Tab-separated table of C-alpha atoms in Angstrom:
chain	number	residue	atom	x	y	z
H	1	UNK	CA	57.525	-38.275	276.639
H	2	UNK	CA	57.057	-34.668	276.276
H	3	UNK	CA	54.868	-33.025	278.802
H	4	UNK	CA	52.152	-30.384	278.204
H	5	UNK	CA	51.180	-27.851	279.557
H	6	UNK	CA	47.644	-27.548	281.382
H	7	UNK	CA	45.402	-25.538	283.998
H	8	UNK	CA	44.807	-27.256	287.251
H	9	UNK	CA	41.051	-28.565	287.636
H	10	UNK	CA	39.055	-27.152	290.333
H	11	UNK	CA	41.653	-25.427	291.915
H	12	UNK	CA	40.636	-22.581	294.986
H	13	UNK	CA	44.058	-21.166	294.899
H	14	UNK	CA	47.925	-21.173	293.362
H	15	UNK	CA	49.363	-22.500	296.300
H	16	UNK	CA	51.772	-25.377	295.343
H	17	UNK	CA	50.169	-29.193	295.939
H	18	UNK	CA	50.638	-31.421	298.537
H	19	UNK	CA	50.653	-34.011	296.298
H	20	UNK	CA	52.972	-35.101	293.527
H	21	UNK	CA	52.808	-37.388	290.161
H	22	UNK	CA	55.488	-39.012	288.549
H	23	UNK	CA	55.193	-40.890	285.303
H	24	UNK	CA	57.629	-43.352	283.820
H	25	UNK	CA	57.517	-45.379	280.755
H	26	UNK	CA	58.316	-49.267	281.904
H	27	UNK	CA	60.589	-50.751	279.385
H	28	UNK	CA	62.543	-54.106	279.034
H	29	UNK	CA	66.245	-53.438	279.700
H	30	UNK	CA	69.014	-54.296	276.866
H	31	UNK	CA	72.394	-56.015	277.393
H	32	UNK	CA	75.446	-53.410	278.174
H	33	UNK	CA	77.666	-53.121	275.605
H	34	UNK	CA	81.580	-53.091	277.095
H	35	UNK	CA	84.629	-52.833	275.499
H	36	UNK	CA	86.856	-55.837	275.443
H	37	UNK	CA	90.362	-55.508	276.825
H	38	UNK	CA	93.342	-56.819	275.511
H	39	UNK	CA	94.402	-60.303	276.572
H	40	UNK	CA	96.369	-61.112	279.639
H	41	UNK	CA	98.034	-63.876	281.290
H	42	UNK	CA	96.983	-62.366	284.455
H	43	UNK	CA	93.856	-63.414	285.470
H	44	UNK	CA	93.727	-61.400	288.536
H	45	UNK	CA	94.246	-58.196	287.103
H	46	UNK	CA	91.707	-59.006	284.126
H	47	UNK	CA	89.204	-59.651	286.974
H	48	UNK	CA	89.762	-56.935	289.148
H	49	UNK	CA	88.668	-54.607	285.944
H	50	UNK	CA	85.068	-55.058	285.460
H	51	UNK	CA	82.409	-53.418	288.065
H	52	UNK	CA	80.625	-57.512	288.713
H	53	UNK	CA	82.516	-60.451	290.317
H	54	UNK	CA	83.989	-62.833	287.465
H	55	UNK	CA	84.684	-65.993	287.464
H	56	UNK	CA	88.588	-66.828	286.369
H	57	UNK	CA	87.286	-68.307	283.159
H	58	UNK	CA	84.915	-65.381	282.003
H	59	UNK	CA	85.448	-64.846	278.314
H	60	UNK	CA	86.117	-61.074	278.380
H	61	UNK	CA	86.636	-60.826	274.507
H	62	UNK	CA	82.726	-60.520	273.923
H	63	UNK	CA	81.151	-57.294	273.881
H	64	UNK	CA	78.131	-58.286	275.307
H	65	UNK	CA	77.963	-58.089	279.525
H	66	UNK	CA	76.118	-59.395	281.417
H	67	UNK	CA	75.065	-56.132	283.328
H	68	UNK	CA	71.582	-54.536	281.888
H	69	UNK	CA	70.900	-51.335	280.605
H	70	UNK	CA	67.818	-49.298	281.389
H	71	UNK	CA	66.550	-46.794	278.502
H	72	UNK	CA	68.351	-43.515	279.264
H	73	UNK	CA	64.924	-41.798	277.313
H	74	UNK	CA	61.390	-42.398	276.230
H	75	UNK	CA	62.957	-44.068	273.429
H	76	UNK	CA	60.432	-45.554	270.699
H	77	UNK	CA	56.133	-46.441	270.880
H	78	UNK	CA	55.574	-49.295	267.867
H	79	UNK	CA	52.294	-49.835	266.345
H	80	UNK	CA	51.858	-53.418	267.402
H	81	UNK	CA	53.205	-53.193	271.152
H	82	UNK	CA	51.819	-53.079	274.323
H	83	UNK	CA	52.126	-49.508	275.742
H	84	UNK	CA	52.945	-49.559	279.862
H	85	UNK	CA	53.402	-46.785	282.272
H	86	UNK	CA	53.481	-46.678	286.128
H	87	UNK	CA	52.066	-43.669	287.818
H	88	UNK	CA	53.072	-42.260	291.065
H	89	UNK	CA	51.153	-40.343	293.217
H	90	UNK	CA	54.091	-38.741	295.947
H	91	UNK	CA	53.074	-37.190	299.609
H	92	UNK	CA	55.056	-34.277	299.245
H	93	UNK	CA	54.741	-32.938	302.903
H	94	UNK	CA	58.156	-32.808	304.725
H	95	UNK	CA	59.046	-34.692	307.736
H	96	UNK	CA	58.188	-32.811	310.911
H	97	UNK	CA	56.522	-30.378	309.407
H	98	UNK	CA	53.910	-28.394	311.247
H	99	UNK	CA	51.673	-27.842	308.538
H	100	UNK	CA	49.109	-30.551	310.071
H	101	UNK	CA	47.980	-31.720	307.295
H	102	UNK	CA	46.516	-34.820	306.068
H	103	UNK	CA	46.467	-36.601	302.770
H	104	UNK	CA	42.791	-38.527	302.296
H	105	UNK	CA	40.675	-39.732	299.045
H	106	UNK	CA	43.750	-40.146	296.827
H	107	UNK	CA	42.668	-41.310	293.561
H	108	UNK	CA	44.423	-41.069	290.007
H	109	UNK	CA	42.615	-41.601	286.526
H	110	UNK	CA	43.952	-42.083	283.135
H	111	UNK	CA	42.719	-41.429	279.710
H	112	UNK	CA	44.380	-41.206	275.902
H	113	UNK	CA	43.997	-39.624	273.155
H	114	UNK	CA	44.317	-41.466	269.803
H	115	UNK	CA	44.928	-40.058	266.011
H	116	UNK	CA	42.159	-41.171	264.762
H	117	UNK	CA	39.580	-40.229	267.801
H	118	UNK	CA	38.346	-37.089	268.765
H	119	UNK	CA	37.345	-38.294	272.644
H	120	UNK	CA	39.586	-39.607	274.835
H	121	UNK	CA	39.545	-43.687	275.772
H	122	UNK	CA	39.270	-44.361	279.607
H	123	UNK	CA	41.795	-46.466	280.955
H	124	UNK	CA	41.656	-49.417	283.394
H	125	UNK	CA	44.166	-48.548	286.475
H	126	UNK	CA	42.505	-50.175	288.733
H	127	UNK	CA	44.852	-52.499	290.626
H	128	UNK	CA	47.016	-49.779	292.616
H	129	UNK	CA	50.194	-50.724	295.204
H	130	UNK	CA	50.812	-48.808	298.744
H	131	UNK	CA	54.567	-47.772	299.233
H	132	UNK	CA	55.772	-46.283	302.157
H	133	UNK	CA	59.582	-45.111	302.716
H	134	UNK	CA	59.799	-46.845	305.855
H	135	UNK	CA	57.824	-50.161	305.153
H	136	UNK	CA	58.186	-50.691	301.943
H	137	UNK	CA	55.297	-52.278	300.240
H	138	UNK	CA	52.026	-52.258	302.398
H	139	UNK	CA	48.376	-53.646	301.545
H	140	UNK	CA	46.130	-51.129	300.275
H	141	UNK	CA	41.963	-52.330	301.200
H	142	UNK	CA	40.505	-48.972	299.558
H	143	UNK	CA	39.459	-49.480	296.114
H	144	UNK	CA	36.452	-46.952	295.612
H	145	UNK	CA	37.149	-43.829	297.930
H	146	UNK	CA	40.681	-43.576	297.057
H	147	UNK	CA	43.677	-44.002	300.049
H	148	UNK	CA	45.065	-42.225	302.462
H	149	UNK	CA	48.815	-41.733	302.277
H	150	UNK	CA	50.852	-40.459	305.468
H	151	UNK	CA	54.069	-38.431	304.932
H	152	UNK	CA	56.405	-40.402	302.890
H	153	UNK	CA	53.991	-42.865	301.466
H	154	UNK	CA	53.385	-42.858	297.440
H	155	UNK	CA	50.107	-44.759	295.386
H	156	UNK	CA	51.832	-46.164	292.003
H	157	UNK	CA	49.383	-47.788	289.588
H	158	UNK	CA	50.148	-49.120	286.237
H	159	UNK	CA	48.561	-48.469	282.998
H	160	UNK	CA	48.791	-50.651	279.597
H	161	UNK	CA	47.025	-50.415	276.207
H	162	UNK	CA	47.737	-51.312	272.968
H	163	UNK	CA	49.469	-49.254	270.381
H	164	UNK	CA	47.101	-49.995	267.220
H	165	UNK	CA	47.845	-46.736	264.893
H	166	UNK	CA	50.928	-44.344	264.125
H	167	UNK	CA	50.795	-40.678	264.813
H	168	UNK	CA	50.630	-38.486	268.274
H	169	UNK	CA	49.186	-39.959	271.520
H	170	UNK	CA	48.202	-37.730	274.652
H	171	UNK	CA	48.077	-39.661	277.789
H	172	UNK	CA	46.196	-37.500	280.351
H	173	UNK	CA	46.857	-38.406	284.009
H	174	UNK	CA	44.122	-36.690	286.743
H	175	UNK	CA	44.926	-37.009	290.190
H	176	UNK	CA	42.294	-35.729	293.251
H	177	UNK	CA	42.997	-35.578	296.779
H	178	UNK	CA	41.382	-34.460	299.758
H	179	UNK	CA	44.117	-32.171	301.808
H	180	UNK	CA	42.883	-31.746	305.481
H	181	UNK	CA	43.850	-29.595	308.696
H	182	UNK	CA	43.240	-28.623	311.745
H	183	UNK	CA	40.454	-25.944	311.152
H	184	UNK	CA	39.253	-26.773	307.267
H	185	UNK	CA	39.436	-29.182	304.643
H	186	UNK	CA	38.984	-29.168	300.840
H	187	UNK	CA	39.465	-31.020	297.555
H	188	UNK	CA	41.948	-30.289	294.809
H	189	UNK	CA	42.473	-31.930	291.591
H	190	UNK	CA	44.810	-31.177	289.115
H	191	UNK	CA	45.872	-32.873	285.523
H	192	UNK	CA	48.708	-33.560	283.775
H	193	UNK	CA	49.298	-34.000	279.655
H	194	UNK	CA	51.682	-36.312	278.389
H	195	UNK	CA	52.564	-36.581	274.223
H	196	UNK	CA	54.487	-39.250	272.039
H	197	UNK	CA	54.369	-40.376	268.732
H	198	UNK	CA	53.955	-43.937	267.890
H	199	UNK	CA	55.447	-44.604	264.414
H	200	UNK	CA	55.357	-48.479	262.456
H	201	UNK	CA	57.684	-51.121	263.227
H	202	UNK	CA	56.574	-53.888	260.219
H	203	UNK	CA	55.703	-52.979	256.636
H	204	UNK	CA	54.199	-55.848	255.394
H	205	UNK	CA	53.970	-55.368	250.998
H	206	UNK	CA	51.825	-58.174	249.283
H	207	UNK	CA	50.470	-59.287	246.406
H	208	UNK	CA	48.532	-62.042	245.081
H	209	UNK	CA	48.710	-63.987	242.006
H	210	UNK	CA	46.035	-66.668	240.470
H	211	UNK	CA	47.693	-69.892	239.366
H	212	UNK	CA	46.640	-71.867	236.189
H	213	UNK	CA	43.809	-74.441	236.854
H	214	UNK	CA	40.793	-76.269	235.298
H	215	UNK	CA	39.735	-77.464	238.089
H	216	UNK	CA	39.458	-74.835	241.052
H	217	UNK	CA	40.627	-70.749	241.391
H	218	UNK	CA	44.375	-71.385	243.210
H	219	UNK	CA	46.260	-68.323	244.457
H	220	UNK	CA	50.157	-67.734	245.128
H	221	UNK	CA	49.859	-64.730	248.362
H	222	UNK	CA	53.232	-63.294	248.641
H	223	UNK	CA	54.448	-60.451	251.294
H	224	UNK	CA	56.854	-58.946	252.186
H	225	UNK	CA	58.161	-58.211	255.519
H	226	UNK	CA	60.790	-55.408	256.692
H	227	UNK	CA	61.874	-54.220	259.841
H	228	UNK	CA	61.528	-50.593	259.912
H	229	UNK	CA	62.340	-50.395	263.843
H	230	UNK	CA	65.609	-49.624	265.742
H	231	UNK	CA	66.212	-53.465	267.000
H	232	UNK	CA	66.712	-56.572	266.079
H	233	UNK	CA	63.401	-58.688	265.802
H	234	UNK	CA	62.419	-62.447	265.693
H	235	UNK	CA	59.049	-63.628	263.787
H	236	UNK	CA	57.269	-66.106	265.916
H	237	UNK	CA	54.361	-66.964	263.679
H	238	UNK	CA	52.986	-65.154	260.147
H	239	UNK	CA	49.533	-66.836	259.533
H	240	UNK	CA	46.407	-66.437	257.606
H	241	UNK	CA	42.502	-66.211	259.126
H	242	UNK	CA	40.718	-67.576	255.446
H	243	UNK	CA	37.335	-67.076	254.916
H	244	UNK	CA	34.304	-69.121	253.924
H	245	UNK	CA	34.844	-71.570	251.298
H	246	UNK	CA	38.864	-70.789	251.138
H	247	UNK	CA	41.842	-73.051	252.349
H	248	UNK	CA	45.744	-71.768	252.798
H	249	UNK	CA	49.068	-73.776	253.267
H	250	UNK	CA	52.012	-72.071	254.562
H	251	UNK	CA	55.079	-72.832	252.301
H	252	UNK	CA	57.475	-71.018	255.159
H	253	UNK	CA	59.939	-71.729	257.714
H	254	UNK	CA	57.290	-73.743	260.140
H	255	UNK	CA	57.257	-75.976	257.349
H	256	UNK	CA	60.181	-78.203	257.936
H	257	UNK	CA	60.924	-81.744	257.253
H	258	UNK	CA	61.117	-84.985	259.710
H	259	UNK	CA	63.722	-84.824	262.196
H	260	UNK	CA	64.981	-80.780	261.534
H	261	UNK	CA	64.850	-78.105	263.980
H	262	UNK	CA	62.344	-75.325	263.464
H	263	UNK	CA	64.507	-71.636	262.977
H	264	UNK	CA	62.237	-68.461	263.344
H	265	UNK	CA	63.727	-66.022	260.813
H	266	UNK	CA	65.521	-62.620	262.727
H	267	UNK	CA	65.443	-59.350	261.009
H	268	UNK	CA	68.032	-56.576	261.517
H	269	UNK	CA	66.824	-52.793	261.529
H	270	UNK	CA	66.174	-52.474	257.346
H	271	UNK	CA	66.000	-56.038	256.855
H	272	UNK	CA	63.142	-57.622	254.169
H	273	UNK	CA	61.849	-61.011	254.665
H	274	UNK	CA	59.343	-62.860	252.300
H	275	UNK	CA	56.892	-65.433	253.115
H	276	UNK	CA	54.248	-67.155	250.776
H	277	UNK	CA	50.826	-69.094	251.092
H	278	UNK	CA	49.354	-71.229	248.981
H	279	UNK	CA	45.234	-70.890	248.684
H	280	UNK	CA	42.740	-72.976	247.154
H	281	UNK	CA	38.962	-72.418	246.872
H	282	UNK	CA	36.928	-75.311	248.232
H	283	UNK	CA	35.072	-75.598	244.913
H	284	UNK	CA	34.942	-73.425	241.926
H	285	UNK	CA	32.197	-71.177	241.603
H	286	UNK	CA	31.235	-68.175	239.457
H	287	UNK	CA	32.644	-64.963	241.136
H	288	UNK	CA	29.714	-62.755	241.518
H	289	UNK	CA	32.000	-59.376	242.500
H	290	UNK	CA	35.016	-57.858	240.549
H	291	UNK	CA	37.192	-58.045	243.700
H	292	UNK	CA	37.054	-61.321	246.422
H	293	UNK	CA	38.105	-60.855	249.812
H	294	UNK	CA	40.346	-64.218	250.383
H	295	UNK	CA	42.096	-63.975	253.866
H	296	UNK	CA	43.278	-61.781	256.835
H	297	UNK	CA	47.217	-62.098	257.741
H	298	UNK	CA	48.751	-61.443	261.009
H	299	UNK	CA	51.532	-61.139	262.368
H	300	UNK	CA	53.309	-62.022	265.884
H	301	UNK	CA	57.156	-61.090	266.987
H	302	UNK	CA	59.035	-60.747	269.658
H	303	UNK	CA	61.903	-57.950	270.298
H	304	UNK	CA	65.460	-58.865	271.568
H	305	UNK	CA	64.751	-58.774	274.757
H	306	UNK	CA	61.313	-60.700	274.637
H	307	UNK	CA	59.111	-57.610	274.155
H	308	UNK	CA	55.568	-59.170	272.124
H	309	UNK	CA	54.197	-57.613	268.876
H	310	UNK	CA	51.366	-57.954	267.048
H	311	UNK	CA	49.778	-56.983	264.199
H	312	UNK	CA	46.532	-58.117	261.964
H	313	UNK	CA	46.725	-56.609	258.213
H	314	UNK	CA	43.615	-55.101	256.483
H	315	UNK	CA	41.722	-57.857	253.908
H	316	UNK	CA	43.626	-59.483	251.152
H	317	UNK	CA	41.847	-60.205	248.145
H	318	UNK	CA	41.705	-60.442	244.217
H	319	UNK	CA	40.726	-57.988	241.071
């Protein structure tokens, strides 16, 4: 997440801060990939290779360990996905220092910046944790007039929203403390900019097609489906919101017969799946406009390590 650059807010001087923010992106971890060594009759040595205890029948052939694998970057923001960062604020006065100063009224605030939106959206932070070195996790009672944090401690809050368009995102972090001493006191602020570009991960391509009847308007919807992300995805459910006066029937794989085991289709980066819906109109009537708005489709997956996605498609209709 690339950082920018920005004055400090009511600032008196340059002196460096007292206090200071960290921000990580929270991510699911991913298997380990390791490389399978050759087969031997010696199941000692075999075990006494790998960095985790084994048991003596461990299948060491597969690639996949059972160790996880945190990002090593940012990696990729997916239209669709729930966006989550933690935010640390750090007391940044050494041990035993003689400063004798005080941390009060810590408070952090959070705000982004979407594509398509000139003002910044407010975000909700405000469950926030207490961590001191020492302790550990403590309880934290202040809520309106921020904390106080003691040499060593840290406030970390968490931050979601959801990703709903592609292009550049700012997150904007604001953090105001109250820094006391012995003969004065004051309040500084400063802010921090943070930039990343959330591209698609579905492209959904459909069409729809009126099937011969005398009786009622029928429709054939077809889509396609293709992965345009960097991981392997599973569809959980592809469904359709109809309107007023309009039915659908899913001719996909949650249609399955008596006694056979529902498979939800995966799709490897570049892969293309197709679904297709059959829709009726309760009763036939006269169209009154050129084009008829039939039904809304959406879409729900999950990533390979259980990460959610969702996404609702703009109006599909007829000429």
């Amino acid at each position: 997440m690339a950082q920018l650059q920005s004055p400090a807010i009511l600032e008196s001087s340059r002196e460096p801060h007292s206090v200071s923010l960290k921000v990580l992106r929270l991510s699911r971890p991913s298997l380990s990939i390791q490389q399978p060594l050759p087969e031997s009759s010696d199941q000692i040595l075999s075990s006494a290779s790998y960095a985790y205890p084994i048991p003596n029948t461990f299948n060491n052939g597969y690639i996949l360990s059972p160790l996880l694998t945190l990002p090593p970057a940012f990696g990729y923001a997916y239209v669709g996905e729930t966006f989550s960062c933690t935010l640390c604020a750090n007391n940044e006065i050494l041990p035993g220092s003689t400063i004798g100063k005080s941390i009060n009224a810590v408070r952090i605030e959070a705000e982004v910046k979407t594509p398509s939106s000139s003002v910044p959206t407010k975000l909700d932070i405000n469950s926030a944790e207490l961590f001191s070195s020492d302790s550990g996790k403590r309880d934290n009672n202040e809520e309106t007039g921020g904390v106080t944090l003691a040499i060593g401690e840290s406030l970390q809050k968490i931050v979601q929203f959801e990703l709903k368009e592609e292009g550049n995102h700012v997150l904007s972090v604001s953090v105001t403390y109250s820094e006391l001493s012995a003969t004065s006191g004051r309040v500084r602020t400063f802010r921090k900019l943070y930039q990343f570009a959330c591209k698609n991960c579905m492209v959904i391509r459909s069409k729809t097609s009126i099937l011969p009847s005398n009786l009622q308007n029928r429709w054939a919807l077809e889509s396609q489906i293709e992965n345009c992300g960097e991981e392997t995805i599973t569809l959980e459910n592809v469904y359709l919101n109809e309107h007023t006066g309009f039915s659908c029937k899913s001719l996909n794989w949650d249609v399955v017969p008596t006694g056979c085991v529902k498979e939800n289709p995966k799709l490897m980066p570049g892969d293309v799946y197709q679904v297709c819906f059959f829709l009726e109109e309760d009763e036939k009537r006269e169209l009154e406009d050129k084009k008829q708005i039939l039904v809304n489709m959406s879409l729900c997956w999950r990533g390979a390590m259980g990460n959610k996605g969702f996404l609702s498609i703009n109006p599909l209709g007829t000429k």
